[in-house]
Coordinates of C-alpha atoms in Angstrom, one line a residue:
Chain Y
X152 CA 23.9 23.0 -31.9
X153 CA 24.7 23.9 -28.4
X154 CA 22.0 25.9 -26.9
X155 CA 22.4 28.6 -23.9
X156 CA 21.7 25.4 -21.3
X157 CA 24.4 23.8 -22.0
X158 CA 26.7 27.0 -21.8
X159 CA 25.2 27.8 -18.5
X160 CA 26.1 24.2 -17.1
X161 CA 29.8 24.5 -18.1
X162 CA 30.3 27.3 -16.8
X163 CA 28.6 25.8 -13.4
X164 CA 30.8 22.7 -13.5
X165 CA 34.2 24.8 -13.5
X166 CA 34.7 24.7 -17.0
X167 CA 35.9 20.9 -17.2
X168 CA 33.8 20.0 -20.3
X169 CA 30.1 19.8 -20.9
X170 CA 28.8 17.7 -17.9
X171 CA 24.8 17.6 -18.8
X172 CA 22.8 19.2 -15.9
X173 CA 18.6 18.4 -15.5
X174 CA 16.5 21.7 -15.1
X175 CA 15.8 22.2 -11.9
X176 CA 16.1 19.6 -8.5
X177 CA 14.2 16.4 -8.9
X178 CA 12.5 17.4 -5.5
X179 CA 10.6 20.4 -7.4
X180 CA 9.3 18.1 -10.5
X181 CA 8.3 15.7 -7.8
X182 CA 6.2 18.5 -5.8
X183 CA 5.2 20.1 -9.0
X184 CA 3.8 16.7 -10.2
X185 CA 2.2 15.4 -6.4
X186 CA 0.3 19.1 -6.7
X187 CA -0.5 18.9 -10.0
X188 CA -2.4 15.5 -9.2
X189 CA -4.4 17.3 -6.2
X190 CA -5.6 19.6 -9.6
X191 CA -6.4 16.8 -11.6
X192 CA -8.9 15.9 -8.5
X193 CA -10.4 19.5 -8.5
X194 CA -11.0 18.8 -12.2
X195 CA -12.4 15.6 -12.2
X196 CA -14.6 16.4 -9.4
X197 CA -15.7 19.3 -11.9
X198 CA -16.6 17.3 -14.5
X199 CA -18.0 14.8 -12.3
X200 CA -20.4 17.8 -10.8
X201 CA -21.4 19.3 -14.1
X202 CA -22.8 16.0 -15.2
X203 CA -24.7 15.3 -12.3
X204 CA -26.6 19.0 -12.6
X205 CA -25.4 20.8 -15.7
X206 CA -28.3 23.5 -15.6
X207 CA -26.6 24.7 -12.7
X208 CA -23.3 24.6 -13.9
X209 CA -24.4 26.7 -17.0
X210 CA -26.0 28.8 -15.4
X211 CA -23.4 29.5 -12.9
X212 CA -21.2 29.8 -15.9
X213 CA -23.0 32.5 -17.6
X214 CA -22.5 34.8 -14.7
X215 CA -18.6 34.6 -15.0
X216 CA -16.7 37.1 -16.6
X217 CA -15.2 35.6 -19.4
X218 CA -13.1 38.8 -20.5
X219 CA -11.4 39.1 -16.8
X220 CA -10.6 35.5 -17.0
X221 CA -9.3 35.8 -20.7
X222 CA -7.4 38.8 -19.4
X223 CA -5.9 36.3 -16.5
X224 CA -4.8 33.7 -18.8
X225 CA -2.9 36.3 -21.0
X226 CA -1.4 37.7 -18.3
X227 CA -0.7 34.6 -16.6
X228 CA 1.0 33.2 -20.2
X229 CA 3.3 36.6 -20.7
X230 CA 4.5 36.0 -17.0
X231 CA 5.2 32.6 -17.7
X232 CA 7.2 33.8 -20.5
X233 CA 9.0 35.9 -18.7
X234 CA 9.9 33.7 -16.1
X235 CA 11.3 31.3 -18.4
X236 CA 13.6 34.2 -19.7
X237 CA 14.6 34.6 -16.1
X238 CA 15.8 31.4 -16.2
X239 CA 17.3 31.8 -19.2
X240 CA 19.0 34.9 -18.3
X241 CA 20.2 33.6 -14.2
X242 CA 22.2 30.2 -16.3
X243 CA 23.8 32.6 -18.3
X244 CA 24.9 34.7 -15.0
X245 CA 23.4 37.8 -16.8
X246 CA 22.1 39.7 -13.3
X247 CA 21.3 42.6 -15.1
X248 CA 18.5 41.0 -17.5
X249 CA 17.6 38.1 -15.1
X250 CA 16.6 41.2 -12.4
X251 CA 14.2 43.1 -14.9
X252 CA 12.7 39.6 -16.2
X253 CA 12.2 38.4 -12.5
X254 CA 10.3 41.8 -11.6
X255 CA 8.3 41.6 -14.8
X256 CA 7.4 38.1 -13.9
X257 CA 6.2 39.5 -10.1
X258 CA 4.5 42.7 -12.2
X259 CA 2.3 40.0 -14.2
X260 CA 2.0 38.2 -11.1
X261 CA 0.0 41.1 -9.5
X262 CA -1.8 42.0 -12.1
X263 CA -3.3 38.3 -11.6
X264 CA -4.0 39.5 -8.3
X265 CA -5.8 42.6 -9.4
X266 CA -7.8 40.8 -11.6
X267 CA -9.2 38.5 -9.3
X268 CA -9.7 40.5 -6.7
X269 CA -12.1 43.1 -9.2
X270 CA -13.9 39.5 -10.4
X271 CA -14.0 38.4 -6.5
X272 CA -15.9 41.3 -5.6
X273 CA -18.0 41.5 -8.3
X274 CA -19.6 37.6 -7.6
X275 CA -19.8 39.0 -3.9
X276 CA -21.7 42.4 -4.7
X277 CA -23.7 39.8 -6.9
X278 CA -24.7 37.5 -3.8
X279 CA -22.7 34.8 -5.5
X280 CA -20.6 33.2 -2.1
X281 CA -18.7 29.9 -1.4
X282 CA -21.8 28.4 -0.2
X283 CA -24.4 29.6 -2.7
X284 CA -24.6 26.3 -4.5
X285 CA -22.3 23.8 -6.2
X286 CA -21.0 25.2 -8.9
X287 CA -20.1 28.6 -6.9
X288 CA -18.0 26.2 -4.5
X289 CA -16.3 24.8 -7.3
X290 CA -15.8 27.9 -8.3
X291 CA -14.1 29.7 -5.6
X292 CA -12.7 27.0 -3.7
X293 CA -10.7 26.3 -6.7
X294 CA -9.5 29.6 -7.9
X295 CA -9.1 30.7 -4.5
X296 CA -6.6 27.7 -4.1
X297 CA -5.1 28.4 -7.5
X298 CA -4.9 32.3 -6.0
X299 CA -2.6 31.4 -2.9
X300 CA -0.5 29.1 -5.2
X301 CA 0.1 32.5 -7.3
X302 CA 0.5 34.4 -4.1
X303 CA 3.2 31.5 -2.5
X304 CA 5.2 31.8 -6.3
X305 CA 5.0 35.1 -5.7
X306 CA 7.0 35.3 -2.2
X307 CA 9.4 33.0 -3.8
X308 CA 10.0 35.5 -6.7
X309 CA 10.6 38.3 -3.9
X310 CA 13.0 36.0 -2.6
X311 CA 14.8 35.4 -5.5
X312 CA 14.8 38.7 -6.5
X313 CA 16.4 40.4 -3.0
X314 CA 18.9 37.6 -2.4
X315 CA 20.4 37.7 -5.3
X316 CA 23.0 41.2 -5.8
X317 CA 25.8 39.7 -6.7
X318 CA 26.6 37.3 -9.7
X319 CA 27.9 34.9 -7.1
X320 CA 25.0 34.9 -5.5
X321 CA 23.7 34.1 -8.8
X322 CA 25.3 31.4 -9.4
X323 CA 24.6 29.3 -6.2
X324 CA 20.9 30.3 -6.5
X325 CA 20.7 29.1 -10.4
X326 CA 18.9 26.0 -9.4
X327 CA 16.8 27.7 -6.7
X328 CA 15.9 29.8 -9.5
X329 CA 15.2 26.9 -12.2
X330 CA 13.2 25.2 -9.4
X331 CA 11.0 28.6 -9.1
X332 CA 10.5 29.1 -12.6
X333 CA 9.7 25.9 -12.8
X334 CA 6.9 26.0 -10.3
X335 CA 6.1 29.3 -11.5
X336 CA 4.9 27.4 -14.9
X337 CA 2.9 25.3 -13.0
X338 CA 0.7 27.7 -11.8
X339 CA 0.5 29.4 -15.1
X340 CA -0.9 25.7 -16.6
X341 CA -3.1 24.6 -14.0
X342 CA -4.9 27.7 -14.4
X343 CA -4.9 27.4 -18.6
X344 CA -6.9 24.4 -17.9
X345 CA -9.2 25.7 -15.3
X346 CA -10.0 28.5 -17.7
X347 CA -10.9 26.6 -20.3
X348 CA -12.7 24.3 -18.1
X349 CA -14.5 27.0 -15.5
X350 CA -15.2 29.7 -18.1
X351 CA -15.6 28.7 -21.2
X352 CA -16.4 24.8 -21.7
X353 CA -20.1 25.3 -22.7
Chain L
X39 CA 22.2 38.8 -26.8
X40 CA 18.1 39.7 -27.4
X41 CA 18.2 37.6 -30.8
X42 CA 19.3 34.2 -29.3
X43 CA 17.5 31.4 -31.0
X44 CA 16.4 30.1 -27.7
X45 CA 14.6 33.8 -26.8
X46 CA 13.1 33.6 -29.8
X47 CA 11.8 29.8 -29.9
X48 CA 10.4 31.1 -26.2
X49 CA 8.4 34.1 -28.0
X50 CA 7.0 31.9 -30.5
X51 CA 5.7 29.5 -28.4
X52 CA 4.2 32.8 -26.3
X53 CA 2.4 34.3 -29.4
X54 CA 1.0 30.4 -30.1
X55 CA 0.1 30.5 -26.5
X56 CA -2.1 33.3 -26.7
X57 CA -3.1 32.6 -30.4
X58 CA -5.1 29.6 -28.9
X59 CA -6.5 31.1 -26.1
X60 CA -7.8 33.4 -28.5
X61 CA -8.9 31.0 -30.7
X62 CA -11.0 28.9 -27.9
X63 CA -12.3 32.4 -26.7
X64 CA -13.8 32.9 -30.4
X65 CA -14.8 29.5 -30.7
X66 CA -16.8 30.0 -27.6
X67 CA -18.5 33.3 -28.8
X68 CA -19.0 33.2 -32.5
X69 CA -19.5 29.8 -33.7
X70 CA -21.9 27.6 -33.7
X71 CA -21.1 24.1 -33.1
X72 CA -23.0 21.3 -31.5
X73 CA -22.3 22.1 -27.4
X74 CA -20.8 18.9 -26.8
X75 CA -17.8 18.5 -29.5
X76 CA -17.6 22.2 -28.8
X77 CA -16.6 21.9 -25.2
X78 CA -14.4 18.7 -26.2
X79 CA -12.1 20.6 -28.5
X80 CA -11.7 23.7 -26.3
X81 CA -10.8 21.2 -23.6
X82 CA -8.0 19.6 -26.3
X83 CA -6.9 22.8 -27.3
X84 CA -6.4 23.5 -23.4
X85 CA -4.5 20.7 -23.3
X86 CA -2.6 21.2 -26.4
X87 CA -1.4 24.3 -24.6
X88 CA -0.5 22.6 -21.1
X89 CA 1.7 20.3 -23.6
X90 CA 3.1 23.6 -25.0
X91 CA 3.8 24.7 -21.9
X92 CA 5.4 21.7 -20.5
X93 CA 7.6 21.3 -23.0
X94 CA 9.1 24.7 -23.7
X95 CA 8.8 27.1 -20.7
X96 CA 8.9 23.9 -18.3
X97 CA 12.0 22.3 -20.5
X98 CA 10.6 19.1 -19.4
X99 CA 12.4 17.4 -22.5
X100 CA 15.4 17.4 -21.0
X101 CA 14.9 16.4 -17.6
X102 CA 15.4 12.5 -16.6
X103 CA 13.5 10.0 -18.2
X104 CA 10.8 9.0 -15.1
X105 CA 9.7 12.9 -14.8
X106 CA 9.3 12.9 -18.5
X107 CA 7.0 9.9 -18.4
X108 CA 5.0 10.4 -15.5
X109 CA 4.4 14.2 -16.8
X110 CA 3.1 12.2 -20.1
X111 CA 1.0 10.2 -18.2
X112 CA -0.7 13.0 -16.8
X113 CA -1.3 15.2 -19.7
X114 CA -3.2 11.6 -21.6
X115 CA -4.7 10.6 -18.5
X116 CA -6.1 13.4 -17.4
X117 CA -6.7 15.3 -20.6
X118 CA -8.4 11.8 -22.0
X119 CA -10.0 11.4 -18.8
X120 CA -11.8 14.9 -18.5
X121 CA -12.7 14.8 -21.8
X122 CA -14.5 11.1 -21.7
X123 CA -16.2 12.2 -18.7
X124 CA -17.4 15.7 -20.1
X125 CA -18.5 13.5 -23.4
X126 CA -20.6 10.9 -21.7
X127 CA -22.3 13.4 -19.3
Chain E
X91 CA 25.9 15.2 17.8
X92 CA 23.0 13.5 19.8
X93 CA 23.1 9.6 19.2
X94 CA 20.6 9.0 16.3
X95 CA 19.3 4.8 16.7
X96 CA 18.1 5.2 20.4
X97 CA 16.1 8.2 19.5
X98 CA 14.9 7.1 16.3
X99 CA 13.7 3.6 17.8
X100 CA 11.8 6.2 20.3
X101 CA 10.1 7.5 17.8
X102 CA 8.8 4.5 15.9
X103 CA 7.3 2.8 18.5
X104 CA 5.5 5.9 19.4
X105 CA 4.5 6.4 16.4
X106 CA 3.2 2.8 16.3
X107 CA 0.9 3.3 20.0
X108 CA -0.3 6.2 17.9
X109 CA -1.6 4.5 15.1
X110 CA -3.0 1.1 16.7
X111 CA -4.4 4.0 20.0
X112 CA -5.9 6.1 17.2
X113 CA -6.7 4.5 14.3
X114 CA -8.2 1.5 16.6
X115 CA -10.0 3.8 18.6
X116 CA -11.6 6.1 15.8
X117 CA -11.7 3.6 12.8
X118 CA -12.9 0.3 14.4
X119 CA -14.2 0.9 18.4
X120 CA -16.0 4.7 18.0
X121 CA -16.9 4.0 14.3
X122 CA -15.9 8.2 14.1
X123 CA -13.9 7.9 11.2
X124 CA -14.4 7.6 8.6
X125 CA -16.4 10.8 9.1
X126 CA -20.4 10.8 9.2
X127 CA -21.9 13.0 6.8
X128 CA -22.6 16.7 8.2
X129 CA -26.0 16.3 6.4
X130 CA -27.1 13.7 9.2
X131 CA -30.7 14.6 10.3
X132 CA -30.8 15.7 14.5
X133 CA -32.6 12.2 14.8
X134 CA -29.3 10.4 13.2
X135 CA -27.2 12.0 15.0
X136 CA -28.9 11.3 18.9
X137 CA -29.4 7.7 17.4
X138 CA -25.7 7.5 16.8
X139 CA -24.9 8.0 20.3
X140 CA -27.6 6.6 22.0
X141 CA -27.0 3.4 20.4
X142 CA -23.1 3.0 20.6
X143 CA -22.7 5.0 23.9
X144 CA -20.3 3.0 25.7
X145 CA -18.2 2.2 22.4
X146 CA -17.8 5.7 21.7
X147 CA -16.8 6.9 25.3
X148 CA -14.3 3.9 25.3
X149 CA -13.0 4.4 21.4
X150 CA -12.1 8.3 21.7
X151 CA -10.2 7.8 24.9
X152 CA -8.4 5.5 23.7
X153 CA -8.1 7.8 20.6
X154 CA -7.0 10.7 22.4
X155 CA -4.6 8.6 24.7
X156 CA -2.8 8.0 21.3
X157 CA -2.8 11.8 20.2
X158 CA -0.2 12.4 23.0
X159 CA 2.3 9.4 21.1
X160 CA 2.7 11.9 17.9
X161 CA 4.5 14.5 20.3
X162 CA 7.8 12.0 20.7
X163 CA 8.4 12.0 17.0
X164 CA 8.0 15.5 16.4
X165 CA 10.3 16.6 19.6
X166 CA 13.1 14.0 18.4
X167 CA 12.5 15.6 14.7
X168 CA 13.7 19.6 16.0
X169 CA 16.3 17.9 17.9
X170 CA 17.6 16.7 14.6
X171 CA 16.7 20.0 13.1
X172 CA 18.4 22.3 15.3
X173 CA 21.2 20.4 14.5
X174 CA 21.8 22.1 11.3
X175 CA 20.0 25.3 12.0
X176 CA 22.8 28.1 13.4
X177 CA 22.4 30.2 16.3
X178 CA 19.0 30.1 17.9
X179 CA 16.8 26.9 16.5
X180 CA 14.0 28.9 15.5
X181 CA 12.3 26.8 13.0
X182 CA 12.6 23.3 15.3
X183 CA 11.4 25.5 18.2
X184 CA 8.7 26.6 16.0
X185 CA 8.1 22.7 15.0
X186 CA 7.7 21.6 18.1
X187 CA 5.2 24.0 19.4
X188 CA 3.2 23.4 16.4
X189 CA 3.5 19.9 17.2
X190 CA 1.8 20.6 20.5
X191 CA -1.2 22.5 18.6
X192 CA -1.6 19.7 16.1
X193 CA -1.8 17.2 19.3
X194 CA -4.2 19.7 21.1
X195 CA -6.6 20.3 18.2
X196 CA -6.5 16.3 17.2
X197 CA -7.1 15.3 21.4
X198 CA -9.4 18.0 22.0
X199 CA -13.0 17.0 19.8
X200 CA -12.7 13.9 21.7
X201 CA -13.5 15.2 24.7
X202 CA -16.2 17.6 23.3
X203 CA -17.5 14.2 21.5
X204 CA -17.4 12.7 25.1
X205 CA -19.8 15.1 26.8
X206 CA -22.5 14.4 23.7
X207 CA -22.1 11.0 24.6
X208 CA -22.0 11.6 28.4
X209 CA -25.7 12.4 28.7
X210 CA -27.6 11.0 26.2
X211 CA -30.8 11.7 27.1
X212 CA -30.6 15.6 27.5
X213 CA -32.3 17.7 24.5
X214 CA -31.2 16.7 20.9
X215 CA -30.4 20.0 19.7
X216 CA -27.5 20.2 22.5
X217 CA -26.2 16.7 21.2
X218 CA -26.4 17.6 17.9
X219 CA -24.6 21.1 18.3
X220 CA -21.7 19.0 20.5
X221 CA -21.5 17.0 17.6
X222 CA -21.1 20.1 15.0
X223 CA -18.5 21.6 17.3
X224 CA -16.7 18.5 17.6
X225 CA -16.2 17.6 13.9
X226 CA -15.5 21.3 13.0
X227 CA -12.7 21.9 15.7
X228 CA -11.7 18.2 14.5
X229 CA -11.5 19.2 10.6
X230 CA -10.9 22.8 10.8
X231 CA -7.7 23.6 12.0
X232 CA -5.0 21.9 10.3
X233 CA -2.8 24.5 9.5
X234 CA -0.5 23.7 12.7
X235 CA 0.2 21.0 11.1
X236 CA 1.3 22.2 7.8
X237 CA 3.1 25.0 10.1
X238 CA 5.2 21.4 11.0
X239 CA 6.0 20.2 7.9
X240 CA 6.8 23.7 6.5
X241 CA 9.8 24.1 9.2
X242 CA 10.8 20.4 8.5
X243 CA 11.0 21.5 4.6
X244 CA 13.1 24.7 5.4
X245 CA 15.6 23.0 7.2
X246 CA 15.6 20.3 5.1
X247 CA 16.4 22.0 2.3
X248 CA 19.0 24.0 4.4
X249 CA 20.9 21.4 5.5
X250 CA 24.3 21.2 3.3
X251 CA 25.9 18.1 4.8
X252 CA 26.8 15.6 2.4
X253 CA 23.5 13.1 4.7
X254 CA 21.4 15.8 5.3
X255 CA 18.7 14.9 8.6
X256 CA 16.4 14.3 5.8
X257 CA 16.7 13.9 2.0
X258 CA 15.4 16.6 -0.4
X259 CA 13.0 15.1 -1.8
X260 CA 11.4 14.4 1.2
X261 CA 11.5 17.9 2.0
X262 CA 9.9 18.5 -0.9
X263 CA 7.0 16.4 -0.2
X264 CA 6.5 17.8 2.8
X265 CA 5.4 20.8 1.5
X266 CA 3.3 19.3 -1.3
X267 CA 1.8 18.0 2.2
X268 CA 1.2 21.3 3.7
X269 CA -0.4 22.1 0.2
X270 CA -2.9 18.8 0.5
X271 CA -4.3 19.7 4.0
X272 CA -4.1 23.3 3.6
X273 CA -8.1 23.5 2.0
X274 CA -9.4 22.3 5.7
X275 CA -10.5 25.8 6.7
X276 CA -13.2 25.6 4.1
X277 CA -14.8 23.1 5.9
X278 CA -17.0 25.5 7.8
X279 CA -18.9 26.2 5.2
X280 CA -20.8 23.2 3.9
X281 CA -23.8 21.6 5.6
X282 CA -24.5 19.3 3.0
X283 CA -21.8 16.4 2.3
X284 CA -19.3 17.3 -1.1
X285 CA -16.0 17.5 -1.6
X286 CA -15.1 20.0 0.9
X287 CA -17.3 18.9 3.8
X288 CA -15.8 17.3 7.1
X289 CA -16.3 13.7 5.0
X290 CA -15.0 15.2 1.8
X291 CA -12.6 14.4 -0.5
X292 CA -10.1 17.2 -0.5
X293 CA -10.9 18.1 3.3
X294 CA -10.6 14.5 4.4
X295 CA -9.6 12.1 2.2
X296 CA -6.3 14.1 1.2
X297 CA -5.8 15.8 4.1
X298 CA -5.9 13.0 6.6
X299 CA -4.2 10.1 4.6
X300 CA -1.3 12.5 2.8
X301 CA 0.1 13.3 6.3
X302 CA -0.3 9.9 7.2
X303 CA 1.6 8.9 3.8
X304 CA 4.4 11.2 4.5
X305 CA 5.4 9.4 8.0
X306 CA 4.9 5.9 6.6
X307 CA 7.5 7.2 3.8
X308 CA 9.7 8.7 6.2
X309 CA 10.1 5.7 8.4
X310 CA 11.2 3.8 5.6
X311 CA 13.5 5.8 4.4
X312 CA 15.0 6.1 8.1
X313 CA 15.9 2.5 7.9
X314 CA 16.3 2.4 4.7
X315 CA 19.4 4.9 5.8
X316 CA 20.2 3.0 9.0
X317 CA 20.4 -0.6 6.9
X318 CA 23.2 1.0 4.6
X319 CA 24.9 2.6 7.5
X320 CA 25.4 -0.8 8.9
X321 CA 26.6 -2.1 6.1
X322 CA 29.0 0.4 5.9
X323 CA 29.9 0.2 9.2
X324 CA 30.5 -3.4 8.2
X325 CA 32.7 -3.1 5.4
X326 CA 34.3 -0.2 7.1
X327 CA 35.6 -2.9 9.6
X328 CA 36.4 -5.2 7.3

């Protein structure tokens, strides 16, 4: 079976036979892993916090919003989706398609932003700040990091999508593109896990 | 062009994506399971999902060979790690 | 194009005055780093610098004396990236003025720890709120540095030759950089030592030693590059 990858990297390599191309540069899987590793740290430091004073941690856990961070994750997961279709689309030099799947990417993007900014201001109206106790330091100092991540993708998209009219423009940016998405999908799994982990692990 | 098998391997791992987050959210709400082994297999099912992720929207099957393991690693070590630490807490 | 091995010699052994000035000065003479909790009672803190008075005067100017080494390395790095940027060199310009806030911010809590440790004997709140302003101007603003390795990265990732100034990847890590000392500005907040204090994990840990990670990596790369040049050169003549 030859899938639509392979298509896109003939095309790219001038039509001389299927020469096998990776997704995206091995720079961005390098960054995208080194970051990912800073997570794991926010994670296990986490854990490590719960254990030492869980009634906190519950406590601080019970005054989350578990529907606007549900809400988050499904957005985050459909813009995920369709960034992988913009991927999909920009290999195949379809502009049309990869345009609308980049700008419903961004759309789910700011609805991200939305959502976090209505939960923000609900801790603060609450009282609940950075310094309030442990868990609420956990809390927003990694979100809050996870939020400019999302924000950082996010100029990237805008990037992608006004530097790219032309399909020759398309074609040099493809891997600029891949790296994006890829990067893009990052953000969308680190926060999977710090969703399950923040909100809901009991 | 909209009914490409890729396109619609990429859906169905979407509607899976968000057929687990809705299962961990129901999980949390209307079942009653000891706290512990319930936290542990919302934390698997989270990582079941960053697996999902990885390997379909992230294509990280086909990349070279290191990525693939060091991406591996990651996903055991620190999926197996938070969960050994939430456990023993 | 400006003569690479001179330069690049330059900056290594500036780089080297930096580390033995700095990291003799703040690790082993002052004892300032690693950091001392912020938790650290008023009676800790005056006892800290009663006790060690003359190391610590003697440690952080040494310490700041190696702050001004950093600046060859970063100047020699914009004349490498103006190379490849066209028109005016906006992002080495930018590069190297960071630079110069990086060394500012880094010399300047020396001096503020200096005059804590000048009089010892005036009132311990004073001491103690030198100290506080010290370590926060210290720990705080880091973002001139990530402003650095940001402009490095965009060039970097600019540069189209077939032996681009530096290689991608590199590039690349330099922005996972930016993103490891880019939670500083939290430290502010926290009194009481965690992962985000002055001492803490993400705020100094990661953001001190990934920096310092980068260079190492860089400089062996450099000669990893300048070792297969010769040997071209070499063969070339052969």
């Amino acid at each position: 079976m030859m899938s639509a990858m392979d298509i896109g990297a003939e095309k790219a390599s001038g039509g001389e036979g299927i020469t096998y191309r990776y997704p995206a540069e091995l720079g961005v899987w390098l960054f995208v892993f080194a970051d990912m590793c800073i997570f794991a740290m926010y994670f296990a430091v986490f854990v490590w916090e719960k254990n030492l004073n869980p009634a906190m941690f519950t406590e601080g856990q019970a005054s989350l919003s578990t529907q606007l961070g549900g809400l988050n994750t499904v957005v985050l997961l459909i813009s995920s989706y369709f960034a992988a279709k913009a991927v999909h689309s920009a290999r195949l030099f379809n502009i049309e398609v990869y345009k609308r799947f980049i700008k419903l990417t961004m759309f789910c993007g700011l609805i991200f932003l939305c959502v976090k900014f209505v939960e923000y201001s609900d801790k603060f109206s609450a009282g609940f700040d950075i310094a309030t106790n442990a868990f609420y330091r956990n809390y927003f100092a990694f979100t809050g990091f996870h939020m400019l991540h999302v924000i950082f993708g996010l100029s990237f998209l805008a990037w992608l999508l006004f530097s790219v009219k032309t399909v020759e423009q398309l074609k040099e940016k493809t891997q600029a593109i891949e790296g994006a998405g890829l990067y893009w999908h990052m953000v969308d799994l680190l926060w999977v896990v710090l969703f399950s982990l923040l909100y809901l692990v009991p | 062009m909209m009914s490409n098998v890729l396109t619609d391997k990429l859906f169905l791992v979407l509607t899976a994506l968000l057929g687990i987050t809705l299962l961990s959210w129901l999980l949390t709400s209307f079942v009653n399971f000891e706290k512990k082994s319930l936290g542990a297999m919302i934390l698997l099912l989270a990582f079941f999902k960053v697996r999902l992720i990885a390997i379909h929207f992230m294509e990280m099957a086909k990349t070279q060979r290191l990525v693939r393991i060091a991406f591996e690693a990651w996903f055991f070590l620190v999926g197996g790690g938070m969960i050994w630490g939430y456990l023993i807490g | 194009m400006t003569e690479r091995k001179p330069l690049i010699i330059v900056a290594v052994v500036s780089m080297l005055m930096t580390t033995i000035l700095y990291a003799g000065g703040m690790f082993y003479i002052s004892g300032f780093l690693p950091p001392p909790s912020p938790g650290l009672s008023q009676l800790e803190v005056v006892g800290f610098y009663q006790q060690n008075h003359t190391a610590i005067i003697a440690g952080l100017t040494m310490a700041f004396v190696g702050t001004g080494f950093m600046l060859p390395l970063c100047v020699i790095g914009s004349v490498f990236m103006a190379e490849v940027e066209e028109g005016f060199p906006y992002f080495s310009v930018m590069q190297a003025l960071s630079a110069l806030a990086t060394v500012i911010f880094t010399a300047l809590p020396n001096f503020i720890w200096m005059t804590a440790a000048f009089r010892v004997d005036r009132s311990p709140e004073l001491i103690t709120m030198l100290h506080d302003l010290g370590w926060i101007m210290w720990a705080t603003p880091s973002w001139g540095f990530a402003f650095q390795l940001i402009c490095v990265a965009v060039v970097g990732l600019k540069d189209k030759r077939p032996k681009p100034f530096i290689s991608r990847w590199m590039s690349y890590l330099a922005l996972w950089v930016a993103v490891g000392v880019a939670p500083t500005p939290l430290v502010p907040f926290f009194i009481e030592a965690g992962p985000f204090a002055w001492n803490g994990l993400f705020t100094f840990w990661v953001a001190f030693f990934s920096p310092i990670f980068w260079i190492a990596l860089l400089f062996v790369v450099i000669a990893n590059d300048i070792r297969a040049g010769q040997q071209e050169t070499v063969t070339g003549s052969i």
